[in-house]
Structure formats: C-alpha cells, structure tokens
CSV table of C-alpha atoms in Angstrom, one decimal:
chain,number,residue,atom,x,y,z
V,1,UNK,CA,-1.1,-54.9,11.1
V,2,UNK,CA,0.6,-53.0,8.7
V,3,UNK,CA,4.4,-53.3,8.2
V,4,UNK,CA,6.0,-50.4,6.3
V,5,UNK,CA,9.2,-50.1,4.7
V,6,UNK,CA,11.1,-47.2,2.9
V,7,UNK,CA,14.1,-48.1,0.2
V,8,UNK,CA,16.7,-46.1,-1.5
V,9,UNK,CA,14.5,-45.3,-4.7
V,10,UNK,CA,12.0,-43.4,-2.3
V,11,UNK,CA,9.5,-46.4,-2.7
V,12,UNK,CA,7.4,-46.9,0.5
V,13,UNK,CA,5.9,-50.4,0.8
V,14,UNK,CA,2.8,-50.8,2.8
V,15,UNK,CA,2.4,-54.8,3.6
V,16,UNK,CA,-1.1,-55.6,5.3
V,17,UNK,CA,-0.4,-58.7,7.5
V,18,UNK,CA,-2.7,-60.9,9.5
V,19,UNK,CA,-3.4,-59.9,13.0
V,20,UNK,CA,-5.9,-59.8,16.1
V,21,UNK,CA,-4.8,-56.3,16.9
V,22,UNK,CA,-7.3,-54.2,18.7
V,23,UNK,CA,-6.7,-51.0,16.8
V,24,UNK,CA,-8.7,-50.9,13.7
V,25,UNK,CA,-7.1,-51.5,10.3
V,26,UNK,CA,-8.7,-48.1,8.8
V,27,UNK,CA,-7.2,-46.2,11.6
V,28,UNK,CA,-3.5,-47.7,11.5
V,29,UNK,CA,-3.7,-47.3,7.6
V,30,UNK,CA,-4.6,-43.7,7.7
V,31,UNK,CA,-2.1,-42.8,10.4
V,32,UNK,CA,0.8,-44.7,8.3
V,33,UNK,CA,-0.1,-42.7,5.2
V,34,UNK,CA,0.0,-39.7,7.1
V,35,UNK,CA,3.4,-40.2,9.1
V,36,UNK,CA,5.3,-42.4,6.5
V,37,UNK,CA,4.7,-40.7,3.1
V,38,UNK,CA,6.7,-37.5,2.8
V,39,UNK,CA,7.9,-35.2,0.1
V,40,UNK,CA,10.4,-37.3,-1.2
V,41,UNK,CA,8.5,-40.5,-1.5
V,42,UNK,CA,7.9,-41.2,-5.2
V,43,UNK,CA,5.7,-44.1,-5.3
V,44,UNK,CA,3.5,-46.1,-2.7
V,45,UNK,CA,3.0,-49.8,-3.2
V,46,UNK,CA,0.4,-51.9,-1.3
V,47,UNK,CA,0.4,-55.5,-0.8
V,48,UNK,CA,-1.2,-57.7,1.5
V,49,UNK,CA,-1.2,-61.4,3.0
V,50,UNK,CA,-4.8,-61.3,3.5
V,51,UNK,CA,-7.0,-63.2,1.3
V,52,UNK,CA,-9.3,-60.5,0.6
V,53,UNK,CA,-6.7,-58.1,0.5
V,54,UNK,CA,-7.9,-55.8,3.4
V,55,UNK,CA,-9.7,-56.5,6.6
V,56,UNK,CA,-13.1,-55.0,7.3
V,57,UNK,CA,-13.2,-53.1,10.4
V,58,UNK,CA,-15.8,-53.5,12.8
V,59,UNK,CA,-16.0,-49.9,14.7
V,60,UNK,CA,-18.8,-47.9,15.7
V,61,UNK,CA,-18.9,-45.5,13.2
V,62,UNK,CA,-18.6,-46.8,9.8
V,63,UNK,CA,-18.0,-43.0,8.4
V,64,UNK,CA,-14.5,-43.5,9.6
V,65,UNK,CA,-13.7,-46.3,7.3
V,66,UNK,CA,-14.3,-43.9,4.1
V,67,UNK,CA,-11.4,-41.7,5.6
V,68,UNK,CA,-8.9,-44.5,3.9
V,69,UNK,CA,-10.2,-44.1,0.5
V,70,UNK,CA,-10.4,-40.3,0.9
V,71,UNK,CA,-6.9,-40.4,2.2
V,72,UNK,CA,-5.6,-42.5,-0.8
V,73,UNK,CA,-7.7,-40.6,-3.2
V,74,UNK,CA,-5.6,-37.3,-2.0
V,75,UNK,CA,-2.0,-39.0,-2.1
V,76,UNK,CA,-0.5,-37.1,-5.2
V,77,UNK,CA,2.3,-39.7,-6.0
V,78,UNK,CA,1.4,-43.2,-7.9
V,79,UNK,CA,0.2,-45.8,-5.9
V,80,UNK,CA,0.3,-49.4,-6.9
V,81,UNK,CA,-1.3,-52.3,-5.3
V,82,UNK,CA,-0.2,-56.1,-5.7
V,83,UNK,CA,-2.8,-58.5,-5.1
V,84,UNK,CA,-1.4,-61.9,-4.4
V,85,UNK,CA,-4.7,-63.8,-3.5
V,86,UNK,CA,-7.4,-61.7,-4.5
V,87,UNK,CA,-9.5,-58.5,-3.3
V,88,UNK,CA,-13.0,-58.7,-2.2
V,89,UNK,CA,-15.5,-56.1,-0.9
V,90,UNK,CA,-13.4,-53.6,1.2
V,91,UNK,CA,-10.4,-55.1,0.4
V,92,UNK,CA,-11.6,-54.4,-3.4
V,93,UNK,CA,-12.4,-51.1,-2.8
V,94,UNK,CA,-9.1,-50.1,-1.3
V,95,UNK,CA,-7.4,-51.6,-4.8
V,96,UNK,CA,-9.7,-49.7,-6.6
V,97,UNK,CA,-8.4,-46.1,-5.1
V,98,UNK,CA,-4.8,-47.2,-6.0
V,99,UNK,CA,-3.6,-46.5,-9.6
V,100,UNK,CA,-2.1,-49.6,-10.9
V,101,UNK,CA,-3.4,-52.7,-10.0
V,102,UNK,CA,-0.7,-55.9,-10.3
V,103,UNK,CA,-2.3,-59.7,-9.4
V,104,UNK,CA,-1.3,-62.9,-9.2
V,105,UNK,CA,-2.7,-65.2,-12.1
V,106,UNK,CA,-4.7,-67.1,-9.5
V,107,UNK,CA,-6.3,-63.8,-7.8
V,108,UNK,CA,-10.0,-63.4,-7.7
V,109,UNK,CA,-12.4,-60.4,-7.2
V,110,UNK,CA,-15.8,-59.8,-6.1
V,111,UNK,CA,-18.1,-57.2,-4.3
V,112,UNK,CA,-20.1,-59.2,-1.9
V,113,UNK,CA,-21.8,-56.5,-0.1
V,114,UNK,CA,-25.0,-56.4,-1.5
V,115,UNK,CA,-26.6,-59.4,0.1
V,116,UNK,CA,-27.1,-57.4,3.3
V,117,UNK,CA,-25.9,-53.9,2.4
V,118,UNK,CA,-24.0,-52.2,-0.2
V,119,UNK,CA,-20.7,-51.1,-1.3
V,120,UNK,CA,-19.8,-47.6,0.6
V,121,UNK,CA,-16.3,-47.1,0.1
V,122,UNK,CA,-16.0,-45.9,-3.3
V,123,UNK,CA,-17.0,-49.0,-5.3
V,124,UNK,CA,-20.0,-47.4,-6.9
V,125,UNK,CA,-18.2,-44.6,-7.9
V,126,UNK,CA,-14.5,-45.6,-9.0
V,127,UNK,CA,-15.5,-48.9,-10.5
V,128,UNK,CA,-17.9,-47.5,-13.4
V,129,UNK,CA,-15.0,-45.0,-14.4
V,130,UNK,CA,-12.7,-47.9,-14.6
V,131,UNK,CA,-14.7,-50.8,-16.2
V,132,UNK,CA,-17.6,-49.1,-17.6
V,133,UNK,CA,-21.5,-48.9,-16.1
V,134,UNK,CA,-22.6,-52.3,-17.5
V,135,UNK,CA,-19.9,-54.6,-15.7
V,136,UNK,CA,-20.1,-52.2,-12.7
V,137,UNK,CA,-23.7,-52.9,-12.1
V,138,UNK,CA,-23.3,-56.6,-12.9
V,139,UNK,CA,-20.3,-57.3,-10.5
V,140,UNK,CA,-21.9,-54.7,-7.4
V,141,UNK,CA,-25.5,-56.3,-8.1
V,142,UNK,CA,-25.0,-59.8,-8.5
V,143,UNK,CA,-21.6,-60.3,-6.3
V,144,UNK,CA,-20.2,-62.4,-9.1
V,145,UNK,CA,-16.8,-63.6,-8.8
V,146,UNK,CA,-14.0,-63.1,-11.6
V,147,UNK,CA,-10.9,-64.4,-12.1
V,148,UNK,CA,-7.7,-62.4,-13.1
V,149,UNK,CA,-7.8,-62.9,-16.9
V,150,UNK,CA,-11.3,-61.5,-16.6
V,151,UNK,CA,-10.5,-58.8,-14.7
V,152,UNK,CA,-7.6,-57.7,-16.9
V,153,UNK,CA,-9.7,-58.0,-20.0
V,154,UNK,CA,-12.2,-55.6,-18.4
V,155,UNK,CA,-9.6,-53.1,-17.3
V,156,UNK,CA,-9.8,-53.8,-13.4
V,157,UNK,CA,-6.5,-54.5,-13.3
V,158,UNK,CA,-3.4,-53.9,-15.4
V,159,UNK,CA,-0.9,-56.8,-15.1
V,160,UNK,CA,-1.1,-60.2,-14.2
V,161,UNK,CA,2.1,-62.3,-12.9
V,162,UNK,CA,2.4,-65.7,-13.1
V,163,UNK,CA,4.1,-65.9,-9.7
V,164,UNK,CA,4.3,-63.0,-7.6
V,165,UNK,CA,2.4,-59.6,-7.9
V,166,UNK,CA,4.8,-57.8,-5.4
V,167,UNK,CA,7.8,-58.6,-7.6
V,168,UNK,CA,6.1,-57.2,-10.9
V,169,UNK,CA,4.8,-54.4,-8.7
V,170,UNK,CA,8.3,-53.2,-7.2
V,171,UNK,CA,9.7,-53.5,-10.5
V,172,UNK,CA,6.9,-51.1,-11.9
V,173,UNK,CA,7.4,-48.9,-8.9
V,174,UNK,CA,11.5,-48.8,-9.7
V,175,UNK,CA,10.9,-47.7,-13.3
V,176,UNK,CA,8.7,-45.0,-12.5
V,177,UNK,CA,11.0,-43.8,-9.4
V,178,UNK,CA,14.2,-44.0,-11.6
V,179,UNK,CA,12.8,-42.6,-15.0
V,180,UNK,CA,10.2,-40.1,-14.5
V,181,UNK,CA,10.5,-36.5,-13.1
V,182,UNK,CA,8.6,-36.3,-10.0
V,183,UNK,CA,6.3,-33.0,-10.1
V,184,UNK,CA,5.5,-34.0,-13.7
V,185,UNK,CA,4.1,-37.4,-12.6
V,186,UNK,CA,2.3,-35.7,-9.9
V,187,UNK,CA,0.8,-33.3,-12.2
V,188,UNK,CA,-0.1,-35.7,-15.0
V,189,UNK,CA,-1.9,-37.9,-12.1
V,190,UNK,CA,-3.8,-35.0,-10.8
V,191,UNK,CA,-5.0,-34.0,-14.3
V,192,UNK,CA,-6.0,-37.3,-15.4
V,193,UNK,CA,-7.9,-37.8,-12.1
V,194,UNK,CA,-9.5,-34.6,-11.8
V,195,UNK,CA,-10.4,-34.2,-15.5
V,196,UNK,CA,-13.0,-36.8,-15.3
V,197,UNK,CA,-15.0,-34.8,-13.2
V,198,UNK,CA,-15.0,-31.8,-15.7
V,199,UNK,CA,-16.3,-31.2,-19.2
V,200,UNK,CA,-13.8,-32.2,-21.9
V,201,UNK,CA,-13.4,-28.4,-22.9
V,202,UNK,CA,-12.7,-27.4,-18.9
V,203,UNK,CA,-10.2,-30.6,-18.6
V,204,UNK,CA,-8.6,-29.2,-21.7
V,205,UNK,CA,-7.7,-25.9,-20.1
V,206,UNK,CA,-6.8,-27.3,-16.8
V,207,UNK,CA,-4.3,-29.5,-18.3
V,208,UNK,CA,-3.1,-26.4,-20.3
V,209,UNK,CA,-2.7,-24.6,-16.8
V,210,UNK,CA,-0.6,-27.3,-15.2
V,211,UNK,CA,1.7,-27.4,-18.0
V,212,UNK,CA,2.3,-23.7,-17.8
V,213,UNK,CA,3.0,-24.2,-14.0
V,214,UNK,CA,5.6,-27.2,-15.1
V,215,UNK,CA,7.3,-24.7,-17.5
V,216,UNK,CA,9.2,-23.2,-14.6
V,217,UNK,CA,10.5,-26.8,-12.9
V,218,UNK,CA,13.9,-27.5,-13.2
V,219,UNK,CA,13.3,-31.1,-14.2
V,220,UNK,CA,11.7,-30.1,-17.3
V,221,UNK,CA,14.9,-28.5,-18.2
V,222,UNK,CA,16.8,-31.3,-17.3
V,223,UNK,CA,14.7,-33.9,-19.0
V,224,UNK,CA,15.2,-32.1,-22.4
V,225,UNK,CA,18.8,-31.6,-21.9
V,226,UNK,CA,19.1,-35.4,-21.0
V,227,UNK,CA,17.5,-36.2,-23.9
V,228,UNK,CA,19.4,-34.1,-26.6
V,229,UNK,CA,22.8,-35.4,-24.8
V,230,UNK,CA,21.4,-39.1,-25.1
V,231,UNK,CA,22.3,-39.5,-21.2
V,232,UNK,CA,19.7,-40.6,-18.4
V,233,UNK,CA,18.2,-37.8,-16.5
V,234,UNK,CA,18.8,-36.8,-13.1
V,235,UNK,CA,15.7,-35.4,-11.5
V,236,UNK,CA,15.4,-33.6,-8.2
V,237,UNK,CA,12.0,-33.0,-7.9
V,238,UNK,CA,12.4,-29.2,-8.2
E,1,UNK,CA,4.8,-17.4,-43.2
E,2,UNK,CA,5.7,-20.3,-45.3
E,3,UNK,CA,2.9,-22.5,-45.1
E,4,UNK,CA,4.5,-26.0,-45.5
E,5,UNK,CA,4.9,-28.0,-42.3
E,6,UNK,CA,0.8,-29.1,-42.6
E,7,UNK,CA,-0.6,-29.4,-46.3
E,8,UNK,CA,-4.1,-29.0,-47.2
E,9,UNK,CA,-6.1,-30.4,-50.2
E,10,UNK,CA,-9.5,-31.0,-50.9
E,11,UNK,CA,-10.9,-33.9,-53.3
E,12,UNK,CA,-14.4,-35.1,-54.0
E,13,UNK,CA,-15.9,-33.8,-50.7
E,14,UNK,CA,-12.7,-35.2,-48.7
E,15,UNK,CA,-10.1,-32.8,-47.1
E,16,UNK,CA,-6.7,-34.2,-46.3
E,17,UNK,CA,-4.6,-32.4,-43.8
E,18,UNK,CA,-1.1,-33.8,-43.8
E,19,UNK,CA,1.6,-33.2,-40.9
E,20,UNK,CA,4.4,-32.6,-43.5
E,21,UNK,CA,7.9,-32.8,-41.8
E,22,UNK,CA,8.8,-36.1,-42.8
E,23,UNK,CA,12.4,-36.0,-42.0
E,24,UNK,CA,11.5,-35.2,-38.3
E,25,UNK,CA,8.8,-38.2,-38.4
E,26,UNK,CA,6.2,-35.3,-38.1
E,27,UNK,CA,7.8,-34.1,-34.6
E,28,UNK,CA,5.1,-31.3,-33.8
E,29,UNK,CA,6.7,-27.9,-33.6
E,30,UNK,CA,5.4,-24.5,-33.0
E,31,UNK,CA,5.2,-23.5,-36.8
E,32,UNK,CA,3.0,-27.1,-37.1
E,33,UNK,CA,0.8,-26.0,-34.2
E,34,UNK,CA,0.1,-22.8,-35.7
E,35,UNK,CA,-0.3,-23.9,-39.4
E,36,UNK,CA,-2.6,-26.8,-38.3
E,37,UNK,CA,-5.0,-24.3,-36.6
E,38,UNK,CA,-5.2,-22.3,-39.7
E,39,UNK,CA,-5.5,-25.8,-41.9
E,40,UNK,CA,-8.5,-26.5,-39.1
E,41,UNK,CA,-10.1,-23.2,-39.8
E,42,UNK,CA,-9.7,-23.4,-43.4
E,43,UNK,CA,-11.9,-27.0,-43.4
E,44,UNK,CA,-14.4,-25.5,-41.2
E,45,UNK,CA,-15.0,-22.9,-43.6
E,46,UNK,CA,-14.5,-25.1,-46.6
E,47,UNK,CA,-18.2,-25.9,-48.0
E,48,UNK,CA,-16.8,-27.9,-50.8
E,49,UNK,CA,-15.1,-30.7,-48.1
E,50,UNK,CA,-17.8,-32.5,-45.4
E,51,UNK,CA,-15.0,-34.9,-44.0
E,52,UNK,CA,-11.5,-34.3,-43.1
E,53,UNK,CA,-8.6,-36.9,-43.0
E,54,UNK,CA,-5.6,-35.9,-41.0
E,55,UNK,CA,-2.3,-38.1,-42.0
E,56,UNK,CA,1.3,-37.9,-41.6
E,57,UNK,CA,3.9,-38.1,-44.6
E,58,UNK,CA,6.9,-40.0,-45.0
E,59,UNK,CA,7.1,-43.6,-44.3
E,60,UNK,CA,8.5,-43.6,-40.6
E,61,UNK,CA,5.1,-42.6,-38.9
E,62,UNK,CA,2.4,-40.3,-38.3
E,63,UNK,CA,4.0,-38.0,-35.7
E,64,UNK,CA,6.7,-38.6,-33.2
E,65,UNK,CA,5.6,-36.2,-30.3
E,66,UNK,CA,6.6,-32.6,-29.6
E,67,UNK,CA,9.8,-31.4,-31.1
E,68,UNK,CA,12.2,-31.4,-28.2
E,69,UNK,CA,14.6,-29.0,-30.0
E,70,UNK,CA,11.9,-26.4,-29.9
E,71,UNK,CA,10.2,-27.0,-26.7
E,72,UNK,CA,13.1,-27.5,-25.0
E,73,UNK,CA,13.2,-23.9,-23.6
E,74,UNK,CA,10.2,-23.0,-21.6
E,75,UNK,CA,8.1,-20.1,-23.3
E,76,UNK,CA,7.7,-17.0,-21.2
E,77,UNK,CA,4.5,-16.6,-19.0
E,78,UNK,CA,3.5,-13.9,-21.1
E,79,UNK,CA,3.8,-16.1,-24.3
E,80,UNK,CA,2.3,-19.1,-22.5
E,81,UNK,CA,-0.8,-16.9,-21.6
E,82,UNK,CA,-1.2,-15.6,-25.0
E,83,UNK,CA,-1.2,-19.2,-26.8
E,84,UNK,CA,-3.8,-20.3,-24.3
E,85,UNK,CA,-6.0,-17.7,-24.9
E,86,UNK,CA,-5.5,-17.0,-28.9
E,87,UNK,CA,-4.1,-20.5,-30.0
E,88,UNK,CA,-6.7,-22.8,-28.3
E,89,UNK,CA,-5.9,-25.5,-30.9
E,90,UNK,CA,-7.5,-28.5,-29.1
E,91,UNK,CA,-10.5,-26.5,-28.2
E,92,UNK,CA,-10.8,-25.7,-32.1
E,93,UNK,CA,-10.9,-29.6,-32.8
E,94,UNK,CA,-13.9,-30.1,-30.4
E,95,UNK,CA,-15.9,-26.9,-32.5
E,96,UNK,CA,-15.6,-28.9,-35.6
E,97,UNK,CA,-19.1,-30.0,-36.6
E,98,UNK,CA,-17.5,-32.0,-39.6
E,99,UNK,CA,-16.4,-35.6,-39.2
E,100,UNK,CA,-12.6,-36.0,-38.8
E,101,UNK,CA,-10.7,-39.3,-39.4
E,102,UNK,CA,-7.2,-39.8,-38.0
E,103,UNK,CA,-5.0,-42.0,-40.6
E,104,UNK,CA,-2.4,-43.5,-38.6
E,105,UNK,CA,1.2,-45.2,-39.4
E,106,UNK,CA,4.7,-46.1,-37.7
E,107,UNK,CA,5.4,-44.1,-34.7
E,108,UNK,CA,2.2,-42.3,-33.2
E,109,UNK,CA,4.0,-40.8,-30.0
E,110,UNK,CA,2.7,-38.2,-27.4
E,111,UNK,CA,1.0,-35.4,-29.1
E,112,UNK,CA,0.7,-37.6,-32.5
E,113,UNK,CA,-1.7,-40.1,-30.1
E,114,UNK,CA,-3.3,-36.9,-28.5
E,115,UNK,CA,-4.2,-35.4,-32.0
E,116,UNK,CA,-5.7,-38.8,-33.2
E,117,UNK,CA,-7.8,-38.7,-30.0
E,118,UNK,CA,-9.3,-35.2,-30.9
E,119,UNK,CA,-10.6,-36.8,-34.2
E,120,UNK,CA,-13.8,-38.6,-34.5
E,121,UNK,CA,-12.4,-42.0,-35.8
E,122,UNK,CA,-8.9,-43.8,-35.7
E,123,UNK,CA,-8.0,-46.1,-38.8
E,124,UNK,CA,-4.1,-47.4,-38.3
E,125,UNK,CA,-2.2,-49.5,-40.1
E,126,UNK,CA,-0.8,-52.9,-38.4
E,127,UNK,CA,2.4,-51.7,-37.9
E,128,UNK,CA,1.9,-48.9,-35.8
E,129,UNK,CA,3.2,-48.3,-32.2
E,130,UNK,CA,2.0,-45.8,-29.7
E,131,UNK,CA,3.3,-44.6,-26.5
E,132,UNK,CA,3.4,-41.7,-24.1
E,133,UNK,CA,6.6,-40.6,-22.9
E,134,UNK,CA,6.1,-36.9,-21.6
E,135,UNK,CA,6.8,-37.7,-17.7
E,136,UNK,CA,10.1,-39.5,-18.2
E,137,UNK,CA,11.3,-36.1,-20.0
E,138,UNK,CA,10.3,-33.9,-17.2
E,139,UNK,CA,6.8,-32.5,-18.8
E,140,UNK,CA,3.4,-33.8,-19.2
E,141,UNK,CA,1.0,-34.6,-22.2
E,142,UNK,CA,0.0,-31.0,-23.2
E,143,UNK,CA,-2.6,-31.7,-26.2
E,144,UNK,CA,-5.5,-32.8,-24.3
E,145,UNK,CA,-4.2,-36.1,-23.6
E,146,UNK,CA,-4.7,-36.6,-19.8
E,147,UNK,CA,-8.3,-35.4,-20.6
E,148,UNK,CA,-8.9,-37.5,-23.9
E,149,UNK,CA,-7.2,-40.8,-22.7
E,150,UNK,CA,-9.4,-41.6,-19.9
E,151,UNK,CA,-12.3,-40.8,-22.1
E,152,UNK,CA,-11.3,-43.5,-24.7
E,153,UNK,CA,-9.2,-46.1,-22.9
E,154,UNK,CA,-10.4,-45.7,-19.1
E,155,UNK,CA,-8.5,-44.4,-16.1
E,156,UNK,CA,-6.5,-47.7,-15.9
E,157,UNK,CA,-5.2,-48.0,-19.2
E,158,UNK,CA,-4.3,-44.2,-18.9
E,159,UNK,CA,-2.4,-44.2,-15.9
E,160,UNK,CA,-0.9,-47.1,-16.9
E,161,UNK,CA,0.7,-45.9,-20.2
E,162,UNK,CA,1.4,-42.5,-18.7
E,163,UNK,CA,3.1,-43.8,-15.8
E,164,UNK,CA,5.1,-46.7,-17.1
E,165,UNK,CA,5.6,-45.4,-20.6
E,166,UNK,CA,5.0,-48.3,-22.3
E,167,UNK,CA,4.7,-49.0,-25.8
E,168,UNK,CA,1.6,-50.4,-27.3
E,169,UNK,CA,1.1,-52.3,-30.9
E,170,UNK,CA,-2.0,-51.9,-33.0
E,171,UNK,CA,-3.4,-54.8,-31.8
E,172,UNK,CA,-3.4,-54.0,-28.3
E,173,UNK,CA,-4.2,-50.3,-28.8
E,174,UNK,CA,-7.4,-51.7,-30.9
E,175,UNK,CA,-8.3,-54.1,-28.0
E,176,UNK,CA,-8.1,-51.0,-25.4
E,177,UNK,CA,-10.2,-48.7,-27.5
E,178,UNK,CA,-7.1,-46.4,-28.4
E,179,UNK,CA,-7.9,-47.0,-32.1
E,180,UNK,CA,-11.1,-48.1,-33.9
E,181,UNK,CA,-9.9,-50.3,-37.2
E,182,UNK,CA,-6.6,-51.8,-38.4
E,183,UNK,CA,-5.6,-52.3,-42.2
E,184,UNK,CA,-2.5,-53.5,-43.8
E,185,UNK,CA,0.1,-50.5,-44.2
E,186,UNK,CA,-0.1,-50.7,-47.7
E,187,UNK,CA,-3.9,-50.5,-47.7
E,188,UNK,CA,-4.4,-47.4,-45.1
E,189,UNK,CA,-4.4,-44.7,-47.6
E,190,UNK,CA,-7.4,-46.5,-49.6
E,191,UNK,CA,-8.8,-47.7,-46.9
E,192,UNK,CA,-9.2,-44.4,-45.1
E,193,UNK,CA,-10.7,-42.8,-48.3
E,194,UNK,CA,-13.1,-45.4,-48.5
E,195,UNK,CA,-14.1,-44.9,-44.6
E,196,UNK,CA,-14.5,-41.1,-45.5
E,197,UNK,CA,-16.6,-41.7,-48.9
E,198,UNK,CA,-18.9,-43.9,-46.6
E,199,UNK,CA,-19.5,-41.2,-44.4
E,200,UNK,CA,-20.3,-39.0,-47.5
E,201,UNK,CA,-23.1,-41.0,-48.5
E,202,UNK,CA,-25.3,-40.2,-45.7
E,203,UNK,CA,-27.1,-36.8,-45.1
E,204,UNK,CA,-24.4,-34.8,-43.7
E,205,UNK,CA,-27.0,-32.5,-41.3
E,206,UNK,CA,-27.8,-36.1,-39.5
E,207,UNK,CA,-23.9,-36.8,-39.6
E,208,UNK,CA,-23.0,-33.5,-37.7
E,209,UNK,CA,-26.0,-33.8,-35.3
E,210,UNK,CA,-25.4,-37.3,-34.6
E,211,UNK,CA,-21.4,-36.3,-34.0
E,212,UNK,CA,-22.4,-33.4,-31.7
E,213,UNK,CA,-24.9,-35.6,-30.1
E,214,UNK,CA,-22.4,-38.4,-28.8
E,215,UNK,CA,-19.8,-35.6,-27.7
E,216,UNK,CA,-22.7,-33.8,-25.7
E,217,UNK,CA,-23.7,-37.4,-23.9
E,218,UNK,CA,-20.3,-36.9,-22.1
E,219,UNK,CA,-21.5,-33.4,-21.0
E,220,UNK,CA,-25.1,-33.8,-20.0
E,221,UNK,CA,-27.2,-35.8,-17.8
E,222,UNK,CA,-28.9,-38.7,-19.5
E,223,UNK,CA,-32.3,-37.2,-19.2
E,224,UNK,CA,-31.2,-33.8,-20.8
E,225,UNK,CA,-29.2,-35.9,-23.3
E,226,UNK,CA,-32.2,-38.0,-24.6
E,227,UNK,CA,-34.2,-34.8,-25.0
E,228,UNK,CA,-31.6,-33.3,-26.8
E,229,UNK,CA,-31.4,-36.0,-29.1
E,230,UNK,CA,-35.3,-36.3,-29.6
E,231,UNK,CA,-35.5,-32.3,-30.3
E,232,UNK,CA,-32.5,-32.5,-33.1
E,233,UNK,CA,-33.8,-35.6,-35.0
E,234,UNK,CA,-37.4,-34.2,-34.8
E,235,UNK,CA,-36.1,-30.6,-36.1
E,236,UNK,CA,-33.7,-32.2,-39.0
E,237,UNK,CA,-37.0,-34.3,-39.9
E,238,UNK,CA,-39.3,-31.5,-40.6
C-alpha cells in the first residue's frame, strides 16, 4: 500500500507501507505517479517501512513490473529515495531509478536475484552507470551485501543519516523546492541523464540547445535580478 | 579588440593560458569566452608548445563562474544561434590533440569547474572549493558540465552537486574524482610546471595518441576501441 501526502512546498511524499492488499504494488505505484504528481510538484520523495524498500509483486505478466521503473525514469522532477532499513533486489532497483538516495546508517543493500534468475528492472543498466562496471558485476553476480558506508564510498547512495533517512530526505527536498528554479532543475536533470546516452560531442550540443530554450524563462531573469539585488529569488516555474 | 582577459605565454615547450580578470575572481564573461577561443586555437597551432596549463590570476580563485552582470540579459535567439555555430568553445577543447592541465586554486565555481573538466588533468591547491550553483540562479550549466560531470564523478554525485548546490573541498573533490591531484597552495605553480615537464619527457606522438584513445574509449564499442588502439600503436612504432 502506498500512502501519499503533498505539502505547501510542493513536495509529494510516497510512503510504502506493509499490507496484504490484493492490488499488485507496481500497479498502485504507477497509478499514484500519474494521478498525484502534477505540474506544480517540485520534488518526489519515496520512503518505505518495508525491510527491502519495495515488495516484489507476484503477477502473471512480469513485464508490467518494469513499468514502474520506466514511469520513474520519465518523471522530470528530482526524485529522492529515503531508505531506512535497506533496499534489496526489486527494492534496490526501484531506488536506483531515483536521483538522490539517502539512507539510515544501519541500512544494507543487495541484489539477490542471481540464484534463480537475474535483475530485470533496470539494475544491469543503471548500476554500472552509478558505481562502475566492476563493482556492478560483483554485486549482481555474487549477491554480496553491502553496508551504508560501503554504499556511500562507491557512489550507490549520496547521504547517510544517523537516525532517520526521511528527515534528511525532506530537508534536501525542501532546499530544492525553495531555492531552485523549477524549469532549470528539470532541464538540468534531463541533460545529465540523457547526455549519458550520447557521445560527449552530441551531449555538449544538447546542453547548449536546452540552455538556449531556457533563455526565454521568466525565472532566469528573476534569478539573476535577485542575485544582483542580494535577495532570495521568487520562482514561478515560468 | 583589446586582448587582456585571457593571457597566453609560452616557455620551454609549455604554454600557459591565464584567465585574467582577478578583480572579478576571473568571472567568465563574453570577452573571456571569445579570447579563450582564440588562445586555444593559438595553442593548437603553436609548434613550440606541446602541453598547455590553464590557470587563473589573482589570489582568490581560478574562476568564480559566469559573470552574472553580463549574462543577466538573455542573448537574442539570433545571437544564441550564431554562438552555437561559430564559437563552439567547448567543442574546440575536445579537438585539441595536445595535453592540457587545469591548475586550480581558491574558488572554482560553475564554469570554472566546467573548464577544468574539459582539460585532461586537474591539479588543485588544498584550499580550493568547488560548487555548481546554476539552478538556484534560474539557469543551468552551459559549458558542458551536465555532460562532463557524469563522466568524471558519476550520475549520483552529479545530480547531488547540481540539485543541492553543495560546496566541496579539495579532499572531497579528489575522493570523488572531480580533481586528480592536491598540492599545498604555495606549491601549486611549481607542481603544475613539474607535471607538464614530466609529460614533455615522453614522445609526444605517443602522448597525443594515448590521449585520443582514452577519449575515444567513451565513444566506441570495446572491440572497436581495442582495434583502434592496436592499429595506432603499430602505426607509431613503424
């Protein structure tokens, strides 16, 4: 089950709860993404009370589960995963499709699918891009479990918080929501993520194109005016 | 045009290109962009120089990013189009066969980081600080940063740096691969020259082909890359 809340800073929080619902997790997740995130949403934070971050859904057509990952990848705003106890297998793959991962100091991570299958919701593609080919192969082929410190050192997660991952995640989300221009943020994310699929030369021109489009935004003029006048900017997302 | 915001000098086979607006912590403006373009071309054609050092003048820093007072008004679409076509400074960096070294001190912000990532080796003083504040000002990196950062520090660290605008010290920058070497501030100039002289000791044909091969490794499939490497080695040996 997924509880959702939206606050005044336009941060949407998805809390994944333990449940014995008959609706498959992935169907519910996708539905909530489409119905709750709108043009005003600035940051999505995903947290979970499940030990493995997300629940594997036993449904007949496993292709449907990949839909969740594709849905997350298509979301243009920053997504933060707050991992309290750990992220394993499908749960880790879900977290990998987020932009910033925050975890509790006791969290552990692993991909355990190789004993009777393989990861098929993005890990073989996203993990090497995050931690490099050698470490990705090690995790996927040996199912090795890594702790929070190791995960941070290898670039799998961005922040460790001693007490609660969600507090840190909300703090980062608030800072993004209050201080950054929404269109520029979405364009920067698009340029970073899509640029990795291009040659460097193509990527540089792609970035240049996005910059030229960004010139026309009101927020760009506001950001610079606020900087010159030494006051906080007020962005409208236009 | 009065050429003084970027200086060029050459000694013992080493060219030094200096960003020279020390009163503005070498903030990158339109004149600097145009002059840097000319100086890079000069280095490319300079048969006396085999290695270039790019550094910033004044005690405060290498470069404090784009000069807000000049980039504050968006260029017309016509101007933006012609710059994209005729002043592809960032593309020019990639076309240079000879090695380039960025020598970094103090503030290395926004386009300062981006320029250093278009060089081959980054050496920094222990007191340098690094940040990418663009999206909080309503724009986004425009000197290839969204493309080069992911290739140096990975997707995780790139999204984190851009979305949270956090500032890194030299030690952290070294740990994540944003820079390659740290030296004491007072030794920076000497150590940079030592590094350049060291490269000069090698056969420059091999140096240039090795550089090109490493860059091409990101653009080619592994088999194609291995074939290229072998062919170039055989060609140079004969």
